[in-house]
């Protein structure tokens, strides 16, 4: 038998099966620059994304991925058109991610309908109040709303990573938009919760 190549994946990473995905997201480099990306596949231990931006091997990256949320890791490989990251997860976060990926894998296998019909919600009244961590309040318009976060149109852009309250939901500012900012909720909501807190 031929000996295994030294380039084999570490057993810790390889014990997770990868799920093919097609999810949009953004990532932040150590320089705090943000870029769009598309997630190609993911496991609880790693993620591969498509983007023209080439980070350094070993660079720390923070992702915000639609339907998944915030992820953090270290660049393991850079290749033409994208890169792969080894994720840094607590055991709890890894279990949650495994459950999310199992759902995505089953959806593909069973040919379930695209989940955005349920995940993306349209409030009856898109106007809602947002409270910043210093107590200032603003009327904002919801551009996009999902179970894990929201994008709002607003005249101000709070600092990245600052805490805000949208309606009655607590969250963190994860990126700035041309006309406002995006919020990641502190916890994934249910449709009932969103409708009751935003209306």
mmCIF file of C-alpha atoms in Angstrom, residues 6-179:
data_model
loop_
_atom_site.group_PDB
_atom_site.id
_atom_site.type_symbol
_atom_site.label_atom_id
_atom_site.label_comp_id
_atom_site.label_asym_id
_atom_site.label_seq_id
_atom_site.Cartn_x
_atom_site.Cartn_y
_atom_site.Cartn_z
ATOM 1 C CA UNK A 6 1.540 14.370 3.925
ATOM 2 C CA UNK A 7 -0.867 16.837 2.292
ATOM 3 C CA UNK A 8 -3.874 14.889 3.623
ATOM 4 C CA UNK A 9 -6.387 16.946 5.559
ATOM 5 C CA UNK A 10 -5.982 16.833 9.347
ATOM 6 C CA UNK A 11 -8.266 14.197 10.870
ATOM 7 C CA UNK A 12 -10.014 16.841 13.018
ATOM 8 C CA UNK A 13 -11.179 18.681 9.906
ATOM 9 C CA UNK A 14 -11.806 15.619 7.759
ATOM 10 C CA UNK A 15 -14.128 13.961 10.260
ATOM 11 C CA UNK A 16 -16.695 16.573 9.227
ATOM 12 C CA UNK A 17 -18.416 16.043 5.900
ATOM 13 C CA UNK A 18 -18.666 19.085 3.676
ATOM 14 C CA UNK A 19 -22.010 20.351 2.400
ATOM 15 C CA UNK A 20 -22.206 22.096 -0.978
ATOM 16 C CA UNK A 21 -23.874 25.485 -0.593
ATOM 17 C CA UNK A 22 -24.652 28.595 -2.599
ATOM 18 C CA UNK A 23 -24.971 31.318 0.018
ATOM 19 C CA UNK A 24 -24.010 34.974 -0.211
ATOM 20 C CA UNK A 25 -21.962 36.600 2.481
ATOM 21 C CA UNK A 26 -19.279 39.097 3.356
ATOM 22 C CA UNK A 27 -15.925 38.747 5.048
ATOM 23 C CA UNK A 28 -13.673 41.098 6.974
ATOM 24 C CA UNK A 29 -9.886 40.875 6.787
ATOM 25 C CA UNK A 30 -7.468 41.762 9.594
ATOM 26 C CA UNK A 31 -7.195 45.225 7.989
ATOM 27 C CA UNK A 32 -10.960 45.674 8.724
ATOM 28 C CA UNK A 33 -11.671 45.869 4.971
ATOM 29 C CA UNK A 34 -14.900 44.092 3.973
ATOM 30 C CA UNK A 35 -15.589 42.213 0.742
ATOM 31 C CA UNK A 36 -18.510 40.195 -0.692
ATOM 32 C CA UNK A 37 -18.165 36.444 -1.229
ATOM 33 C CA UNK A 38 -20.174 33.342 -2.068
ATOM 34 C CA UNK A 39 -19.940 30.240 0.112
ATOM 35 C CA UNK A 40 -19.253 27.180 -2.025
ATOM 36 C CA UNK A 41 -19.108 24.502 0.653
ATOM 37 C CA UNK A 42 -18.889 24.257 4.412
ATOM 38 C CA UNK A 43 -18.426 21.846 7.286
ATOM 39 C CA UNK A 44 -18.463 22.563 11.032
ATOM 40 C CA UNK A 45 -14.658 22.711 10.746
ATOM 41 C CA UNK A 46 -14.133 24.757 7.591
ATOM 42 C CA UNK A 47 -15.562 26.863 4.792
ATOM 43 C CA UNK A 48 -14.591 27.502 1.156
ATOM 44 C CA UNK A 49 -15.630 30.737 -0.554
ATOM 45 C CA UNK A 50 -15.562 32.202 -4.047
ATOM 46 C CA UNK A 51 -14.148 35.744 -4.276
ATOM 47 C CA UNK A 52 -11.543 37.575 -6.354
ATOM 48 C CA UNK A 53 -9.882 38.854 -3.154
ATOM 49 C CA UNK A 54 -6.795 36.893 -2.010
ATOM 50 C CA UNK A 55 -6.071 37.073 1.726
ATOM 51 C CA UNK A 56 -2.798 35.846 3.236
ATOM 52 C CA UNK A 57 -2.463 32.242 4.358
ATOM 53 C CA UNK A 58 -2.780 32.248 8.145
ATOM 54 C CA UNK A 59 -4.802 35.505 8.162
ATOM 55 C CA UNK A 60 -7.748 35.720 10.555
ATOM 56 C CA UNK A 61 -11.080 36.215 8.762
ATOM 57 C CA UNK A 62 -14.579 37.047 10.057
ATOM 58 C CA UNK A 63 -17.547 36.046 7.888
ATOM 59 C CA UNK A 64 -21.197 37.019 7.943
ATOM 60 C CA UNK A 65 -23.101 34.472 5.849
ATOM 61 C CA UNK A 66 -26.795 34.590 4.926
ATOM 62 C CA UNK A 67 -28.833 32.040 6.951
ATOM 63 C CA UNK A 68 -25.720 30.981 8.911
ATOM 64 C CA UNK A 69 -24.573 34.104 10.735
ATOM 65 C CA UNK A 70 -21.146 35.050 12.022
ATOM 66 C CA UNK A 71 -18.157 32.733 11.559
ATOM 67 C CA UNK A 72 -14.488 33.193 12.336
ATOM 68 C CA UNK A 73 -11.417 31.312 11.226
ATOM 69 C CA UNK A 74 -7.891 31.206 9.807
ATOM 70 C CA UNK A 75 -7.072 31.082 6.074
ATOM 71 C CA UNK A 76 -5.811 27.555 5.334
ATOM 72 C CA UNK A 77 -5.504 27.700 1.537
ATOM 73 C CA UNK A 78 -5.696 30.365 -1.167
ATOM 74 C CA UNK A 79 -6.449 29.304 -4.745
ATOM 75 C CA UNK A 80 -7.509 31.067 -7.978
ATOM 76 C CA UNK A 81 -10.980 32.522 -7.440
ATOM 77 C CA UNK A 82 -11.275 31.910 -3.708
ATOM 78 C CA UNK A 83 -9.896 30.562 -0.448
ATOM 79 C CA UNK A 84 -10.591 28.084 2.348
ATOM 80 C CA UNK A 85 -10.694 28.773 6.069
ATOM 81 C CA UNK A 86 -10.343 26.539 9.121
ATOM 82 C CA UNK A 87 -13.121 27.687 11.463
ATOM 83 C CA UNK A 88 -12.534 28.568 15.104
ATOM 84 C CA UNK A 89 -15.641 27.354 16.926
ATOM 85 C CA UNK A 90 -16.682 26.548 20.460
ATOM 86 C CA UNK A 91 -18.212 23.098 20.879
ATOM 87 C CA UNK A 92 -21.656 24.680 21.155
ATOM 88 C CA UNK A 93 -21.198 26.767 17.997
ATOM 89 C CA UNK A 94 -19.873 23.705 16.145
ATOM 90 C CA UNK A 95 -22.937 21.670 17.116
ATOM 91 C CA UNK A 96 -25.260 24.476 16.007
ATOM 92 C CA UNK A 97 -23.423 24.772 12.690
ATOM 93 C CA UNK A 98 -23.585 20.990 12.190
ATOM 94 C CA UNK A 99 -27.369 21.112 12.694
ATOM 95 C CA UNK A 100 -27.726 23.987 10.207
ATOM 96 C CA UNK A 101 -25.604 22.170 7.615
ATOM 97 C CA UNK A 102 -27.567 18.932 8.119
ATOM 98 C CA UNK A 103 -30.723 20.889 7.316
ATOM 99 C CA UNK A 104 -29.156 22.312 4.142
ATOM 100 C CA UNK A 105 -27.916 18.841 3.099
ATOM 101 C CA UNK A 106 -31.349 17.272 3.668
ATOM 102 C CA UNK A 107 -33.056 20.098 1.818
ATOM 103 C CA UNK A 108 -30.887 19.450 -1.252
ATOM 104 C CA UNK A 109 -31.362 15.684 -1.012
ATOM 105 C CA UNK A 110 -35.140 15.912 -0.621
ATOM 106 C CA UNK A 111 -35.424 18.763 -3.119
ATOM 107 C CA UNK A 112 -37.102 20.949 -0.507
ATOM 108 C CA UNK A 113 -38.104 24.462 -1.597
ATOM 109 C CA UNK A 114 -35.635 27.293 -1.173
ATOM 110 C CA UNK A 115 -35.830 28.374 2.441
ATOM 111 C CA UNK A 116 -35.669 32.100 1.700
ATOM 112 C CA UNK A 117 -39.448 32.085 1.256
ATOM 113 C CA UNK A 118 -39.644 31.407 4.996
ATOM 114 C CA UNK A 119 -36.388 32.957 6.181
ATOM 115 C CA UNK A 120 -36.897 36.296 4.429
ATOM 116 C CA UNK A 121 -39.843 38.115 5.989
ATOM 117 C CA UNK A 122 -41.707 41.238 4.958
ATOM 118 C CA UNK A 123 -43.125 43.195 7.889
ATOM 119 C CA UNK A 124 -46.500 44.880 7.379
ATOM 120 C CA UNK A 125 -44.930 48.203 8.299
ATOM 121 C CA UNK A 126 -41.213 48.380 7.394
ATOM 122 C CA UNK A 127 -40.694 51.436 9.639
ATOM 123 C CA UNK A 128 -39.370 50.606 13.082
ATOM 124 C CA UNK A 129 -37.331 52.304 15.778
ATOM 125 C CA UNK A 130 -33.703 51.431 16.371
ATOM 126 C CA UNK A 131 -31.932 52.314 19.629
ATOM 127 C CA UNK A 132 -28.150 52.713 19.637
ATOM 128 C CA UNK A 133 -25.963 51.685 22.565
ATOM 129 C CA UNK A 134 -25.655 55.347 23.655
ATOM 130 C CA UNK A 135 -29.445 55.657 23.904
ATOM 131 C CA UNK A 136 -30.058 57.622 20.695
ATOM 132 C CA UNK A 137 -33.171 56.528 18.794
ATOM 133 C CA UNK A 138 -33.900 56.687 15.073
ATOM 134 C CA UNK A 139 -36.769 55.727 12.797
ATOM 135 C CA UNK A 140 -35.408 53.279 10.212
ATOM 136 C CA UNK A 141 -36.862 51.396 7.266
ATOM 137 C CA UNK A 142 -36.311 47.629 7.042
ATOM 138 C CA UNK A 143 -34.768 46.714 3.682
ATOM 139 C CA UNK A 144 -34.248 43.017 4.395
ATOM 140 C CA UNK A 145 -35.329 40.883 7.346
ATOM 141 C CA UNK A 146 -34.470 37.286 8.176
ATOM 142 C CA UNK A 147 -34.481 35.075 11.258
ATOM 143 C CA UNK A 148 -30.829 35.898 11.955
ATOM 144 C CA UNK A 149 -30.617 39.595 11.144
ATOM 145 C CA UNK A 150 -31.812 42.651 9.273
ATOM 146 C CA UNK A 151 -30.622 45.364 6.906
ATOM 147 C CA UNK A 152 -32.049 48.814 7.552
ATOM 148 C CA UNK A 153 -32.096 52.159 5.783
ATOM 149 C CA UNK A 154 -30.939 54.862 8.175
ATOM 150 C CA UNK A 155 -29.364 58.326 8.094
ATOM 151 C CA UNK A 156 -26.628 57.231 10.530
ATOM 152 C CA UNK A 157 -24.222 54.301 10.521
ATOM 153 C CA UNK A 158 -23.311 53.105 14.037
ATOM 154 C CA UNK A 159 -19.797 51.740 14.540
ATOM 155 C CA UNK A 160 -19.160 48.145 13.500
ATOM 156 C CA UNK A 161 -19.605 45.691 16.406
ATOM 157 C CA UNK A 162 -21.675 48.236 18.362
ATOM 158 C CA UNK A 163 -24.841 46.954 20.013
ATOM 159 C CA UNK A 164 -28.260 48.120 18.831
ATOM 160 C CA UNK A 165 -31.887 47.258 19.501
ATOM 161 C CA UNK A 166 -34.246 46.942 16.526
ATOM 162 C CA UNK A 167 -37.793 47.115 17.810
ATOM 163 C CA UNK A 168 -37.267 44.845 20.823
ATOM 164 C CA UNK A 169 -34.563 42.614 19.299
ATOM 165 C CA UNK A 170 -30.974 43.014 20.430
ATOM 166 C CA UNK A 171 -28.176 42.694 17.915
ATOM 167 C CA UNK A 172 -24.779 43.841 16.685
ATOM 168 C CA UNK A 173 -23.879 46.035 13.711
ATOM 169 C CA UNK A 174 -21.990 43.720 11.344
ATOM 170 C CA UNK A 175 -21.580 45.869 8.234
ATOM 171 C CA UNK A 176 -22.264 49.256 6.719
ATOM 172 C CA UNK A 177 -24.435 49.621 3.631
ATOM 173 C CA UNK A 178 -24.658 52.485 1.164
ATOM 174 C CA UNK A 179 -27.922 53.628 2.735
#
